[in-house]
Coordinates of C-alpha atoms in Angstrom, one line a residue:
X26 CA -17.9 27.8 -41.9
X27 CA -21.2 26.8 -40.0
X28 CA -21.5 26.8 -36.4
X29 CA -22.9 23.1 -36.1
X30 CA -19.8 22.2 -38.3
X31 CA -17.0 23.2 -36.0
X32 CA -18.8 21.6 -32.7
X33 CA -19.0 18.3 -35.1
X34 CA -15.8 18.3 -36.2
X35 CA -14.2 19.7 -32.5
X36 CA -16.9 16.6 -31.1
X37 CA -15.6 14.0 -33.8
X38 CA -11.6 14.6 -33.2
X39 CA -11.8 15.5 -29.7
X40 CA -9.8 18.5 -30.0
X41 CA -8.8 20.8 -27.5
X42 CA -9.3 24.6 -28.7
X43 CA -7.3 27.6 -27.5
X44 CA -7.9 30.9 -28.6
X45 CA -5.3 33.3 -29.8
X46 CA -5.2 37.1 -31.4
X47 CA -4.2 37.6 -35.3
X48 CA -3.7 40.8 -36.7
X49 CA -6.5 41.4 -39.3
X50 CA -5.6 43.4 -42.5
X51 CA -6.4 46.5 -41.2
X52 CA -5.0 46.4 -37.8
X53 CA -7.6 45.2 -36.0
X54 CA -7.1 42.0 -34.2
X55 CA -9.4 39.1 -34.5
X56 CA -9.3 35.8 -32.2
X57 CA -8.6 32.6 -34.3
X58 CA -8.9 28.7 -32.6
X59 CA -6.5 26.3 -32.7
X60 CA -5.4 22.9 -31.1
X61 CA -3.6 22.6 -28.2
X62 CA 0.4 21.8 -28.9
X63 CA 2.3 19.2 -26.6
X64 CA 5.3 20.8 -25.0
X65 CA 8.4 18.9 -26.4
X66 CA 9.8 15.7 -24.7
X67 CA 13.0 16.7 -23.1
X68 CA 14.1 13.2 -23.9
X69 CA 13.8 11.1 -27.4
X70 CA 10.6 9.1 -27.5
X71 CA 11.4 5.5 -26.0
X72 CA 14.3 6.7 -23.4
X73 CA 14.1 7.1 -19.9
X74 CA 17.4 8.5 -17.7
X75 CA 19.1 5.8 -15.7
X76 CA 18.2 6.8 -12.1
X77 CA 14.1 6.5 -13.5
X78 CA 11.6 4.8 -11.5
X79 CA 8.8 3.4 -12.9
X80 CA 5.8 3.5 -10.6
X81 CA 2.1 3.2 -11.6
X82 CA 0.6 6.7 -11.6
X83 CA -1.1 7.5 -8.3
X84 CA -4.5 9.3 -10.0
X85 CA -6.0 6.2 -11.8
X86 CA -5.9 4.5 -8.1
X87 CA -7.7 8.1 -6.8
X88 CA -10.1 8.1 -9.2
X89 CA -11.2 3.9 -8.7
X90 CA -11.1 4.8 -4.8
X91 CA -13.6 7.4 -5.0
X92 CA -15.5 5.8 -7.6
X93 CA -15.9 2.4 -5.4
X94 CA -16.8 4.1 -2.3
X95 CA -19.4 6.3 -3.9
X96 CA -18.2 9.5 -3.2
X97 CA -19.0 12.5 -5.8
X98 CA -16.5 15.0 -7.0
X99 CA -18.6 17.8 -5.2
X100 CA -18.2 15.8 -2.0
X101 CA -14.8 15.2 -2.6
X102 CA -14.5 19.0 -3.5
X103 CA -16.0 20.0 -0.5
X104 CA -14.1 17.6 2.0
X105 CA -10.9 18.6 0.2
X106 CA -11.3 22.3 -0.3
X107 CA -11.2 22.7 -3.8
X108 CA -13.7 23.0 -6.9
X109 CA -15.1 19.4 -8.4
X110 CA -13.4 21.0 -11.6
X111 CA -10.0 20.2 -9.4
X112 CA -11.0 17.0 -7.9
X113 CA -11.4 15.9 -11.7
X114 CA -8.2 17.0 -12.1
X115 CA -6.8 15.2 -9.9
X116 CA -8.3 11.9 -11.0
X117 CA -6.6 12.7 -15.1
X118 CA -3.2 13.5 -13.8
X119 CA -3.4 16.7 -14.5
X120 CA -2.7 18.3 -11.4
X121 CA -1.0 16.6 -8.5
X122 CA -2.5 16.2 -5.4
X123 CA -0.5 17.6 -2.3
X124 CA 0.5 15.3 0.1
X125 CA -1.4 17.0 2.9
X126 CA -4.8 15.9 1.3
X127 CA -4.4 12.6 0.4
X128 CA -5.0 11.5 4.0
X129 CA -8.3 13.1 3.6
X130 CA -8.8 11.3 0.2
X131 CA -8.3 8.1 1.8
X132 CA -10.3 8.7 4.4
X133 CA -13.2 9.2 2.5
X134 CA -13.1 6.8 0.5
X135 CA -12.4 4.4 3.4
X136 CA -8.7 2.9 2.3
X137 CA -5.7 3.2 3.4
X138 CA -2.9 6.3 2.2
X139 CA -0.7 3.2 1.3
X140 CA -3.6 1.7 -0.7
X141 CA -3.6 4.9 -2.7
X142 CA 0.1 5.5 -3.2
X143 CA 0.6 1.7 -4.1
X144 CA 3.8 0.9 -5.1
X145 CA 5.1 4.5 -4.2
X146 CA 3.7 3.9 -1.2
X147 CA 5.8 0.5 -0.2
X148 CA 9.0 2.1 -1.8
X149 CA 8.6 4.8 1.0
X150 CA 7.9 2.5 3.3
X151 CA 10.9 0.0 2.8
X152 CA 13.0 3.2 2.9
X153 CA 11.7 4.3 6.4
X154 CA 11.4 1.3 7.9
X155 CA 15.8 0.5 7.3
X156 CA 18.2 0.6 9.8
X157 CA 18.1 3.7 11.6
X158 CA 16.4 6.0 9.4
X159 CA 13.2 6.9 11.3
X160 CA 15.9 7.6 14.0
X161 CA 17.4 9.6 12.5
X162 CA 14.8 11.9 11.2
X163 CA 13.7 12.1 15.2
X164 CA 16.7 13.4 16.0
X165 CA 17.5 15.7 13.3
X166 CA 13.7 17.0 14.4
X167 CA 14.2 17.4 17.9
X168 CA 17.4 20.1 17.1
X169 CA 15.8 23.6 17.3
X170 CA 18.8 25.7 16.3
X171 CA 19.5 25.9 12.8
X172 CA 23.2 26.3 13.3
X173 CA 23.2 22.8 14.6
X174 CA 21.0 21.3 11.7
X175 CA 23.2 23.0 9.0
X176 CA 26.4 21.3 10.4
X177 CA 24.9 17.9 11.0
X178 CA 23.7 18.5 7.4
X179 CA 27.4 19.4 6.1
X180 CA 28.8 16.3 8.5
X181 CA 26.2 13.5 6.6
X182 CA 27.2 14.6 3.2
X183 CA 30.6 14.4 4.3
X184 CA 30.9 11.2 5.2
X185 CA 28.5 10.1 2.3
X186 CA 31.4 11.4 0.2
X187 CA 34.1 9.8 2.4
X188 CA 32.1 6.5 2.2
X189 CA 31.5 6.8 -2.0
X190 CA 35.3 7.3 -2.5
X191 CA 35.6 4.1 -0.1
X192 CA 34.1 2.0 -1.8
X193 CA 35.3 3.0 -5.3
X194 CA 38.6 3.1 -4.3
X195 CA 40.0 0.0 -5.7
X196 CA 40.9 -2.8 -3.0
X197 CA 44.8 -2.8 -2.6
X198 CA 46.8 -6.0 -3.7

């Protein structure tokens, strides 16, 4: 099969080519193409588990941030520390991008983190901002001994169990 052929039919379906090794005839091993295989769904097509959240996907709001400020993928690269190769990644969902760089993302591109994270963003937020969590956190932070931060661990889960069987208990007549 020609060359030109392959490329055209590789350019015309878009495929995605990965090499592997096939044993020849006599012994030797020769390196065939083929298309990339999607890993199986670990749920049936159309079903999502109860506790799901559906939440728009944080790279198509990377990619329109960097694209409306201007910024390239080498200058986004460089400012982040990776390769433009990665920034692109990034931008398809096909890497995540750690939580300690999207600050500098943000930045960059002159919006806020909470622009970027949209509704991710205001779930977090909601959460933090309830009665007493922040507080919380503060506190648990300021205990240096681990000792300590196990058993306030083991005393919150605790009463979260005593509380669940609380409420499902049902109310006496």
């Amino acid at each position: 099969m020609p060359l030109w052929f392959v490329i055209e039919i590789k350019r015309l379906y878009n495929l995605r080519w990965k090499h592997y090794d096939l044993p020849d005839t006599d012994g030797s091993l020769r390196t065939m193409p083929r298309t990339a295989a999607m890993p199986p769904s670990p749920l049936p097509l159309g079903t999502l588990p109860a506790n799901a959240v559906l939440v728009e996907p944080i790279h198509l709001r990377l990619k329109q941030a960097r694209v409306e400020a201007g910024v390239t993928l080498a200058q986004m690269g460089l400012a982040l520390g990776v390769s433009p190769q990665q920034v692109l990644k990034y931008e398809r969902g096909q890497n995540r991008l750690c939580a300690d760089r999207l600050p500098v993302w943000a930045a960059l591109c002159g919006v806020s983190v909470e622009e970027l994270l949209g509704d991710a963003g205001r779930h977090a937020l909601t959460f933090f901002a309830g009665d007493g969590v922040m507080s919380l956190v503060q506190a648990f932070t300021a205990i240096s001994d681990p000792g300590v931060r196990q058993a306030l661990i083991e005393t919150a889960r605790a009463l979260a169990i005593a509380d669940r069987q609380r409420r499902e208990r049902p109310a006496a007549v």
